[in-house]
Amino acid sequence: MVSTTPAPYVVEDCGPNLQLFSDGTVIRFEDYNILLPPVLPPALSTVKWKDVVYDAGRGLKLRVYRPPAATVAGDKLPVLVYFHGGGYVIGSFEMDNFHACCLRLAYELPAVVLSADYRLAPEHRLPAAHDDAATVMSWVRDQAVASGDTADPWLAESADFGRVFVSGDSAGAGIVHHVALRLGSSQIAVDPVRVAGCALLFPYFGGEERTRSEAEYPPGPFLTLPYSDQGWRLALPRGATRDHPLANPFGPESPALDGVELPPLLVVVAQHDLLRDRDVDYATRLRAMGKQVEMVEFEGQHHGFFAVEPFGDAGSELVRVVGRFVYGNGGDAAAAAASK
C-alpha cells in the first residue's frame, strides 16, 4: 500500500544555521560559523584551559580558563561565569570567536573564566537554557565546598568564590538576567558562593511592540529584525509571543522586579544595535526601581561586536569596562568607565 503521509517539509529555514521540519526534525549545519577565526596574540597562549562536565546526565560541559596570574601562590582570582550568544539556537563555547573572548577576559581582567554550553532550541526550547544556567551555578556552589577528589584542582587553587560574576553576550546576556532573577527570588541557592555582580553584554530581549531602534535602524551585519523574530519563534515555548516573560522582562505577565534583590548590574549597549532601545529601557527601568545598574553605550557599534572582533578597539574597551566592574565589585566601576 502506498503511503499517503506527506513527506516532512521545512517550516523554518535559518539560512546557514539550521532547518526545522514539519515533523519536528532539526538539521544543524556544522559550517554555519561565518566569522573569521581571530588571530590570537601570543600572550594568550599562557592561559590554560580545559573542558569539564557540569551535567553528566545531559552531557553538558563548560570550559575553564586559568590565567598565569592565578598560579601565584595565595593569589586567588575572581570567577567570571560566561554564557555565549547565538539567539538560543546556535553557538558553543568551542567556537573560535567565543573562545578568543574568554581567553582575553581571563588574561586581561584577570579572572578564572567558566564558559558554559547549554541546550539549544528548537530541540530544547526555553526555559531549558535557563535551567542549564541554574545547574552551572549549582556546580559552582558545589565546587566552593568540595574537597579531595571532588574538587577541581584549578578552582581549588585559583578561584575566589567570594567574588563570582555572571556574564554573557546577546542570548547569553538574557540568560544572565534570568540567573539574576532566580538568585534574587531565592530560586537558586549558591551559598557560600557570593555573586558580586552580573554583566549583560548587548542582551537579547524581545517584545511584541516594536521599539524605535527595531523599526528604524538598518540591519546589523549579524542581526536583522527577521532573524531576531525567527529566533524567538524557535526558542520560546510553542505558541508564545515575544511578550512571554522568557523574552520580555517587562511583558504583561512578567514577574515584578521591584522587590527582587538583584546583584549589581552592568549593561553594555551598542549604539547601532537593533535591540539598543530595549537594552536602554531595561537599564533605565531597573535604575528607577532603585537597583544598582550602570549602563555603558558603545558608539558606532553593532550587536555582538565583541564576538565579531574580539581584538578590535571596541573589544579592548569592553574588556576594560568589565575589568573595572569586576575589580570595583559592581556598578560604580562601570560608572567610572562610562565617564571616561
mmCIF file of C-alpha atoms in Angstrom:
data_model
loop_
_atom_site.group_PDB
_atom_site.id
_atom_site.type_symbol
_atom_site.label_atom_id
_atom_site.label_comp_id
_atom_site.label_asym_id
_atom_site.label_seq_id
_atom_site.Cartn_x
_atom_site.Cartn_y
_atom_site.Cartn_z
ATOM 1 C CA MET A 1 0.000 0.000 0.000
ATOM 2 C CA VAL A 2 1.367 3.414 -0.950
ATOM 3 C CA SER A 3 1.727 5.756 1.987
ATOM 4 C CA THR A 4 -0.303 8.936 1.781
ATOM 5 C CA THR A 5 1.639 10.589 4.571
ATOM 6 C CA PRO A 6 3.226 13.745 3.184
ATOM 7 C CA ALA A 7 6.986 13.992 3.383
ATOM 8 C CA PRO A 8 8.316 16.343 6.061
ATOM 9 C CA TYR A 9 8.843 19.855 4.781
ATOM 10 C CA VAL A 10 10.819 22.833 6.017
ATOM 11 C CA VAL A 11 8.837 25.151 8.298
ATOM 12 C CA GLU A 12 11.728 27.330 9.480
ATOM 13 C CA ASP A 13 14.823 27.906 7.350
ATOM 14 C CA CYS A 14 17.580 29.666 9.265
ATOM 15 C CA GLY A 15 19.903 30.091 6.321
ATOM 16 C CA PRO A 16 23.304 28.549 7.023
ATOM 17 C CA ASN A 17 22.432 27.697 10.623
ATOM 18 C CA LEU A 18 19.650 25.106 10.758
ATOM 19 C CA GLN A 19 16.353 23.917 9.324
ATOM 20 C CA LEU A 20 13.254 22.880 11.278
ATOM 21 C CA PHE A 21 10.930 20.398 9.549
ATOM 22 C CA SER A 22 7.206 19.865 9.935
ATOM 23 C CA ASP A 23 7.732 16.609 11.851
ATOM 24 C CA GLY A 24 9.953 18.341 14.412
ATOM 25 C CA THR A 25 13.205 17.147 12.903
ATOM 26 C CA VAL A 26 16.061 19.624 13.135
ATOM 27 C CA ILE A 27 19.031 19.631 10.789
ATOM 28 C CA ARG A 28 22.010 21.565 12.098
ATOM 29 C CA PHE A 29 24.763 22.629 9.768
ATOM 30 C CA GLU A 30 28.265 22.258 11.113
ATOM 31 C CA ASP A 31 29.774 25.026 8.977
ATOM 32 C CA TYR A 32 27.424 27.848 9.957
ATOM 33 C CA ASN A 33 30.124 29.972 11.579
ATOM 34 C CA ILE A 34 30.740 32.769 9.068
ATOM 35 C CA LEU A 35 33.044 34.735 11.372
ATOM 36 C CA LEU A 36 36.714 34.788 10.519
ATOM 37 C CA PRO A 37 38.739 32.979 13.206
ATOM 38 C CA PRO A 38 40.647 35.634 15.147
ATOM 39 C CA VAL A 39 44.422 35.661 15.258
ATOM 40 C CA LEU A 40 45.366 35.163 18.903
ATOM 41 C CA PRO A 41 48.072 37.367 20.438
ATOM 42 C CA PRO A 42 50.996 35.240 21.688
ATOM 43 C CA ALA A 43 50.410 36.320 25.298
ATOM 44 C CA LEU A 44 47.091 34.445 25.376
ATOM 45 C CA SER A 45 48.929 31.148 24.923
ATOM 46 C CA THR A 46 49.840 31.433 28.599
ATOM 47 C CA VAL A 47 46.178 30.985 29.585
ATOM 48 C CA LYS A 48 45.489 27.356 30.414
ATOM 49 C CA TRP A 49 42.094 25.884 29.575
ATOM 50 C CA LYS A 50 40.260 22.599 29.800
ATOM 51 C CA ASP A 51 36.734 21.239 29.353
ATOM 52 C CA VAL A 52 34.782 19.914 32.346
ATOM 53 C CA VAL A 53 31.396 18.169 32.500
ATOM 54 C CA TYR A 54 28.976 20.054 34.741
ATOM 55 C CA ASP A 55 25.843 17.990 33.953
ATOM 56 C CA ALA A 56 26.692 14.364 33.265
ATOM 57 C CA GLY A 57 23.070 13.394 32.660
ATOM 58 C CA ARG A 58 22.808 15.768 29.703
ATOM 59 C CA GLY A 59 26.460 15.674 28.679
ATOM 60 C CA LEU A 60 26.851 19.425 29.163
ATOM 61 C CA LYS A 61 30.287 20.941 29.570
ATOM 62 C CA LEU A 62 31.971 24.176 30.474
ATOM 63 C CA ARG A 63 35.438 25.412 29.629
ATOM 64 C CA VAL A 64 37.689 26.515 32.484
ATOM 65 C CA TYR A 65 40.251 29.239 31.734
ATOM 66 C CA ARG A 66 43.067 29.904 34.194
ATOM 67 C CA PRO A 67 45.409 32.848 33.504
ATOM 68 C CA PRO A 68 49.069 32.799 34.533
ATOM 69 C CA ALA A 69 48.348 35.254 37.357
ATOM 70 C CA ALA A 70 46.326 32.505 39.022
ATOM 71 C CA THR A 71 49.445 30.413 39.533
ATOM 72 C CA VAL A 72 50.936 32.884 42.006
ATOM 73 C CA ALA A 73 50.850 31.306 45.449
ATOM 74 C CA GLY A 74 47.989 32.637 47.554
ATOM 75 C CA ASP A 75 46.683 34.935 44.825
ATOM 76 C CA LYS A 76 43.157 33.745 44.117
ATOM 77 C CA LEU A 77 41.198 35.453 41.376
ATOM 78 C CA PRO A 78 37.568 36.404 40.838
ATOM 79 C CA VAL A 79 35.435 33.946 38.862
ATOM 80 C CA LEU A 80 33.575 35.007 35.725
ATOM 81 C CA VAL A 81 30.829 32.601 34.629
ATOM 82 C CA TYR A 82 30.176 33.265 30.931
ATOM 83 C CA PHE A 83 27.285 32.289 28.629
ATOM 84 C CA HIS A 84 27.778 32.624 24.863
ATOM 85 C CA GLY A 85 25.324 34.219 22.447
ATOM 86 C CA GLY A 86 23.572 32.857 19.403
ATOM 87 C CA GLY A 87 19.878 33.634 19.801
ATOM 88 C CA TYR A 88 19.406 30.455 21.855
ATOM 89 C CA VAL A 89 19.602 28.433 18.615
ATOM 90 C CA ILE A 90 23.292 28.370 17.667
ATOM 91 C CA GLY A 91 26.667 28.705 19.314
ATOM 92 C CA SER A 92 29.032 26.862 21.602
ATOM 93 C CA PHE A 93 31.941 27.701 23.847
ATOM 94 C CA GLU A 94 34.060 25.839 21.293
ATOM 95 C CA MET A 95 33.503 28.457 18.552
ATOM 96 C CA ASP A 96 36.758 30.237 17.808
ATOM 97 C CA ASN A 97 35.417 33.730 18.492
ATOM 98 C CA PHE A 98 33.770 32.914 21.830
ATOM 99 C CA HIS A 99 36.915 31.032 22.822
ATOM 100 C CA ALA A 100 39.016 34.086 21.966
ATOM 101 C CA CYS A 101 36.731 36.368 24.000
ATOM 102 C CA CYS A 102 37.103 34.180 27.068
ATOM 103 C CA LEU A 103 40.866 33.828 26.656
ATOM 104 C CA ARG A 104 41.093 37.606 26.580
ATOM 105 C CA LEU A 105 38.818 38.107 29.585
ATOM 106 C CA ALA A 106 40.757 35.538 31.596
ATOM 107 C CA TYR A 107 44.129 37.059 30.748
ATOM 108 C CA GLU A 108 43.342 40.754 30.942
ATOM 109 C CA LEU A 109 40.869 41.061 33.831
ATOM 110 C CA PRO A 110 42.431 38.722 35.133
ATOM 111 C CA ALA A 111 39.901 36.120 36.259
ATOM 112 C CA VAL A 112 39.139 32.443 36.253
ATOM 113 C CA VAL A 113 36.562 32.163 33.461
ATOM 114 C CA LEU A 114 33.970 29.397 33.217
ATOM 115 C CA SER A 115 32.401 29.419 29.741
ATOM 116 C CA ALA A 116 29.344 27.172 29.719
ATOM 117 C CA ASP A 117 27.407 25.440 26.983
ATOM 118 C CA TYR A 118 23.651 24.962 27.341
ATOM 119 C CA ARG A 119 20.888 23.206 25.459
ATOM 120 C CA LEU A 120 19.810 24.911 22.259
ATOM 121 C CA ALA A 121 16.412 25.478 20.685
ATOM 122 C CA PRO A 122 14.362 24.381 18.846
ATOM 123 C CA GLU A 123 15.277 20.911 20.114
ATOM 124 C CA HIS A 124 15.213 22.285 23.649
ATOM 125 C CA ARG A 125 13.014 25.347 23.952
ATOM 126 C CA LEU A 126 13.216 27.828 26.792
ATOM 127 C CA PRO A 127 13.463 27.631 29.733
ATOM 128 C CA ALA A 128 15.909 24.760 29.018
ATOM 129 C CA ALA A 129 18.870 27.143 28.642
ATOM 130 C CA HIS A 130 17.928 28.975 31.842
ATOM 131 C CA ASP A 131 17.605 25.695 33.718
ATOM 132 C CA ASP A 132 21.059 24.695 32.488
ATOM 133 C CA ALA A 133 22.448 28.004 33.719
ATOM 134 C CA ALA A 134 20.967 27.276 37.145
ATOM 135 C CA THR A 135 22.746 23.907 37.036
ATOM 136 C CA VAL A 136 26.003 25.708 36.232
ATOM 137 C CA MET A 137 25.558 27.917 39.288
ATOM 138 C CA SER A 138 24.837 24.856 41.430
ATOM 139 C CA TRP A 139 28.025 23.269 40.082
ATOM 140 C CA VAL A 140 29.979 26.389 41.078
ATOM 141 C CA ARG A 141 28.436 26.197 44.557
ATOM 142 C CA ASP A 142 29.427 22.545 44.835
ATOM 143 C CA GLN A 143 32.988 23.390 43.818
ATOM 144 C CA ALA A 144 33.149 26.067 46.508
ATOM 145 C CA VAL A 145 32.622 23.447 49.220
ATOM 146 C CA ALA A 146 34.299 20.483 47.510
ATOM 147 C CA SER A 147 37.379 18.775 48.859
ATOM 148 C CA GLY A 148 39.606 15.915 47.879
ATOM 149 C CA ASP A 149 38.844 14.158 44.615
ATOM 150 C CA THR A 150 35.537 16.011 44.132
ATOM 151 C CA ALA A 151 37.255 19.411 43.898
ATOM 152 C CA ASP A 152 38.563 20.651 40.585
ATOM 153 C CA PRO A 153 42.240 21.381 41.323
ATOM 154 C CA TRP A 154 42.359 24.541 39.187
ATOM 155 C CA LEU A 155 39.398 26.053 41.007
ATOM 156 C CA ALA A 156 40.605 24.921 44.408
ATOM 157 C CA GLU A 157 43.944 26.629 43.786
ATOM 158 C CA SER A 158 42.849 29.736 41.925
ATOM 159 C CA ALA A 159 39.157 30.663 42.355
ATOM 160 C CA ASP A 160 37.862 33.198 44.860
ATOM 161 C CA PHE A 161 34.266 32.064 45.332
ATOM 162 C CA GLY A 162 33.516 35.222 47.268
ATOM 163 C CA ARG A 163 33.903 37.180 44.024
ATOM 164 C CA VAL A 164 31.807 35.418 41.400
ATOM 165 C CA PHE A 165 30.438 37.377 38.454
ATOM 166 C CA VAL A 166 27.981 36.161 35.830
ATOM 167 C CA SER A 167 28.236 37.488 32.300
ATOM 168 C CA GLY A 168 27.181 36.726 28.750
ATOM 169 C CA ASP A 169 26.536 38.293 25.373
ATOM 170 C CA SER A 170 23.261 38.512 23.426
ATOM 171 C CA ALA A 171 21.193 35.432 24.321
ATOM 172 C CA GLY A 172 23.839 34.696 26.925
ATOM 173 C CA ALA A 173 23.064 38.071 28.499
ATOM 174 C CA GLY A 174 19.386 37.110 28.511
ATOM 175 C CA ILE A 175 20.410 34.012 30.435
ATOM 176 C CA VAL A 176 22.306 36.234 32.872
ATOM 177 C CA HIS A 177 19.133 38.243 33.525
ATOM 178 C CA HIS A 178 17.264 35.080 34.433
ATOM 179 C CA VAL A 179 20.130 33.868 36.633
ATOM 180 C CA ALA A 180 19.975 37.194 38.486
ATOM 181 C CA LEU A 181 16.184 36.902 38.758
ATOM 182 C CA ARG A 182 16.378 33.367 40.149
ATOM 183 C CA LEU A 183 19.099 34.361 42.582
ATOM 184 C CA GLY A 184 17.140 37.383 43.776
ATOM 185 C CA SER A 185 13.948 35.381 44.246
ATOM 186 C CA SER A 186 15.741 32.507 46.034
ATOM 187 C CA GLN A 187 15.092 30.006 43.250
ATOM 188 C CA ILE A 188 18.834 29.255 43.158
ATOM 189 C CA ALA A 189 20.819 28.679 46.335
ATOM 190 C CA VAL A 190 24.545 29.302 45.900
ATOM 191 C CA ASP A 191 25.766 29.926 49.451
ATOM 192 C CA PRO A 192 28.692 30.089 50.307
ATOM 193 C CA VAL A 193 29.309 31.488 46.819
ATOM 194 C CA ARG A 194 28.830 35.243 46.599
ATOM 195 C CA VAL A 195 27.584 36.554 43.260
ATOM 196 C CA ALA A 196 29.106 40.027 43.341
ATOM 197 C CA GLY A 197 27.683 41.264 40.040
ATOM 198 C CA CYS A 198 26.244 40.473 36.624
ATOM 199 C CA ALA A 199 27.474 41.896 33.310
ATOM 200 C CA LEU A 200 24.970 41.802 30.439
ATOM 201 C CA LEU A 201 26.567 42.471 27.061
ATOM 202 C CA PHE A 202 24.022 43.729 24.488
ATOM 203 C CA PRO A 203 21.255 41.456 25.845
ATOM 204 C CA TYR A 204 18.827 39.714 23.513
ATOM 205 C CA PHE A 205 15.376 40.759 24.751
ATOM 206 C CA GLY A 206 12.097 40.761 22.842
ATOM 207 C CA GLY A 207 8.613 42.234 22.795
ATOM 208 C CA GLU A 208 5.596 42.456 20.520
ATOM 209 C CA GLU A 209 5.562 46.240 20.247
ATOM 210 C CA ARG A 210 8.400 47.487 18.083
ATOM 211 C CA THR A 211 10.868 49.898 19.583
ATOM 212 C CA ARG A 212 12.215 52.830 17.616
ATOM 213 C CA SER A 213 15.582 51.137 17.107
ATOM 214 C CA GLU A 214 13.885 47.997 15.796
ATOM 215 C CA ALA A 215 11.722 49.979 13.413
ATOM 216 C CA GLU A 216 14.275 52.497 12.156
ATOM 217 C CA TYR A 217 17.775 51.073 12.431
ATOM 218 C CA PRO A 218 19.258 49.345 9.394
ATOM 219 C CA PRO A 219 20.055 45.638 9.815
ATOM 220 C CA GLY A 220 23.332 44.930 11.547
ATOM 221 C CA PRO A 221 25.899 42.629 9.978
ATOM 222 C CA PHE A 222 24.948 39.769 12.300
ATOM 223 C CA LEU A 223 21.434 40.610 13.488
ATOM 224 C CA THR A 224 18.367 41.572 11.461
ATOM 225 C CA LEU A 225 14.828 42.022 12.691
ATOM 226 C CA PRO A 226 13.526 38.961 10.755
ATOM 227 C CA TYR A 227 16.323 36.845 12.229
ATOM 228 C CA SER A 228 15.566 38.122 15.731
ATOM 229 C CA ASP A 229 11.857 37.306 15.330
ATOM 230 C CA GLN A 230 12.698 33.879 13.935
ATOM 231 C CA GLY A 231 14.992 33.194 16.863
ATOM 232 C CA TRP A 232 12.183 33.876 19.308
ATOM 233 C CA ARG A 233 9.785 31.624 17.351
ATOM 234 C CA LEU A 234 12.273 28.799 17.641
ATOM 235 C CA ALA A 235 13.341 29.448 21.237
ATOM 236 C CA LEU A 236 10.107 30.260 23.085
ATOM 237 C CA PRO A 237 7.525 27.653 24.097
ATOM 238 C CA ARG A 238 5.293 26.823 21.141
ATOM 239 C CA GLY A 239 2.544 29.396 20.679
ATOM 240 C CA ALA A 240 4.210 32.009 22.885
ATOM 241 C CA THR A 241 4.588 35.602 21.754
ATOM 242 C CA ARG A 242 7.621 37.822 22.201
ATOM 243 C CA ASP A 243 5.915 39.281 25.282
ATOM 244 C CA HIS A 244 6.455 35.967 27.082
ATOM 245 C CA PRO A 245 8.381 36.522 30.352
ATOM 246 C CA LEU A 246 11.268 34.462 28.944
ATOM 247 C CA ALA A 247 11.737 37.116 26.229
ATOM 248 C CA ASN A 248 10.368 40.370 27.655
ATOM 249 C CA PRO A 249 11.468 41.274 31.208
ATOM 250 C CA PHE A 250 8.633 43.799 31.387
ATOM 251 C CA GLY A 251 5.892 41.969 29.500
ATOM 252 C CA PRO A 252 2.303 41.866 30.763
ATOM 253 C CA GLU A 253 2.878 38.517 32.505
ATOM 254 C CA SER A 254 6.491 39.074 33.581
ATOM 255 C CA PRO A 255 7.221 38.978 37.304
ATOM 256 C CA ALA A 256 7.528 42.320 39.061
ATOM 257 C CA LEU A 257 11.154 43.134 39.764
ATOM 258 C CA ASP A 258 10.679 45.880 42.347
ATOM 259 C CA GLY A 259 11.067 43.569 45.336
ATOM 260 C CA VAL A 260 13.712 41.288 43.848
ATOM 261 C CA GLU A 261 17.196 41.782 45.296
ATOM 262 C CA LEU A 262 19.356 41.824 42.201
ATOM 263 C CA PRO A 263 23.157 41.920 42.352
ATOM 264 C CA PRO A 264 24.891 44.981 40.874
ATOM 265 C CA LEU A 265 24.385 45.008 37.113
ATOM 266 C CA LEU A 266 26.481 46.259 34.222
ATOM 267 C CA VAL A 267 24.568 46.622 30.945
ATOM 268 C CA VAL A 268 26.616 47.131 27.781
ATOM 269 C CA VAL A 269 24.729 48.630 24.838
ATOM 270 C CA ALA A 270 25.747 49.014 21.190
ATOM 271 C CA GLN A 271 24.610 52.248 19.536
ATOM 272 C CA HIS A 272 23.574 50.693 16.204
ATOM 273 C CA ASP A 273 22.097 47.525 17.671
ATOM 274 C CA LEU A 274 18.502 46.832 16.651
ATOM 275 C CA LEU A 275 17.958 45.926 20.316
ATOM 276 C CA ARG A 276 19.556 49.119 21.600
ATOM 277 C CA ASP A 277 16.316 50.701 22.848
ATOM 278 C CA ARG A 278 15.238 47.510 24.645
ATOM 279 C CA ASP A 279 18.573 47.332 26.436
ATOM 280 C CA VAL A 280 18.476 51.005 27.418
ATOM 281 C CA ASP A 281 14.889 50.617 28.659
ATOM 282 C CA TYR A 282 15.930 47.592 30.726
ATOM 283 C CA ALA A 283 18.694 49.516 32.495
ATOM 284 C CA THR A 284 16.555 52.636 32.919
ATOM 285 C CA ARG A 285 13.594 50.812 34.465
ATOM 286 C CA LEU A 286 15.743 48.871 36.896
ATOM 287 C CA ARG A 287 17.554 52.023 37.973
ATOM 288 C CA ALA A 288 14.182 53.683 38.582
ATOM 289 C CA MET A 289 13.367 50.800 40.947
ATOM 290 C CA GLY A 290 16.484 51.592 42.964
ATOM 291 C CA LYS A 291 18.607 48.752 41.591
ATOM 292 C CA GLN A 292 22.355 49.244 41.262
ATOM 293 C CA VAL A 293 22.626 49.359 37.468
ATOM 294 C CA GLU A 294 25.202 51.051 35.298
ATOM 295 C CA MET A 295 24.963 51.263 31.526
ATOM 296 C CA VAL A 296 27.816 51.799 29.087
ATOM 297 C CA GLU A 297 26.967 52.545 25.457
ATOM 298 C CA PHE A 298 29.497 51.900 22.703
ATOM 299 C CA GLU A 299 29.163 54.431 19.909
ATOM 300 C CA GLY A 300 29.269 53.194 16.335
ATOM 301 C CA GLN A 301 28.971 49.530 17.286
ATOM 302 C CA HIS A 302 26.523 46.823 16.249
ATOM 303 C CA HIS A 303 25.063 43.883 18.115
ATOM 304 C CA GLY A 304 27.638 41.282 19.112
ATOM 305 C CA PHE A 305 30.691 43.396 18.308
ATOM 306 C CA PHE A 306 32.861 41.701 20.948
ATOM 307 C CA ALA A 307 32.418 38.221 19.486
ATOM 308 C CA VAL A 308 32.724 39.540 15.938
ATOM 309 C CA GLU A 309 36.045 41.283 16.657
ATOM 310 C CA PRO A 310 37.441 40.095 19.994
ATOM 311 C CA PHE A 311 40.641 42.103 19.470
ATOM 312 C CA GLY A 312 39.202 45.259 17.927
ATOM 313 C CA ASP A 313 39.393 48.637 19.649
ATOM 314 C CA ALA A 314 35.814 48.347 20.918
ATOM 315 C CA GLY A 315 36.560 44.869 22.249
ATOM 316 C CA SER A 316 39.576 46.259 24.091
ATOM 317 C CA GLU A 317 37.450 48.941 25.722
ATOM 318 C CA LEU A 318 34.771 46.405 26.611
ATOM 319 C CA VAL A 319 37.333 44.246 28.402
ATOM 320 C CA ARG A 320 38.492 47.319 30.332
ATOM 321 C CA VAL A 321 34.900 48.179 31.286
ATOM 322 C CA VAL A 322 34.213 44.632 32.504
ATOM 323 C CA GLY A 323 37.533 44.622 34.368
ATOM 324 C CA ARG A 324 36.654 47.804 36.223
ATOM 325 C CA PHE A 325 33.253 46.360 37.058
ATOM 326 C CA VAL A 326 34.763 43.149 38.412
ATOM 327 C CA TYR A 327 37.530 44.755 40.418
ATOM 328 C CA GLY A 328 35.317 47.629 41.530
ATOM 329 C CA ASN A 329 32.861 44.997 42.815
ATOM 330 C CA GLY A 330 29.845 46.306 40.937
ATOM 331 C CA GLY A 331 28.252 49.187 39.166
ATOM 332 C CA ASP A 332 30.436 52.037 40.495
ATOM 333 C CA ALA A 333 33.296 50.760 38.337
ATOM 334 C CA ALA A 334 31.134 50.801 35.230
ATOM 335 C CA ALA A 335 30.073 54.347 36.012
ATOM 336 C CA ALA A 336 33.716 55.378 36.183
ATOM 337 C CA ALA A 337 34.373 53.716 32.835
ATOM 338 C CA ALA A 338 31.404 55.420 31.199
ATOM 339 C CA SER A 339 32.587 58.844 32.299
ATOM 340 C CA LYS A 340 35.968 58.491 30.573
#
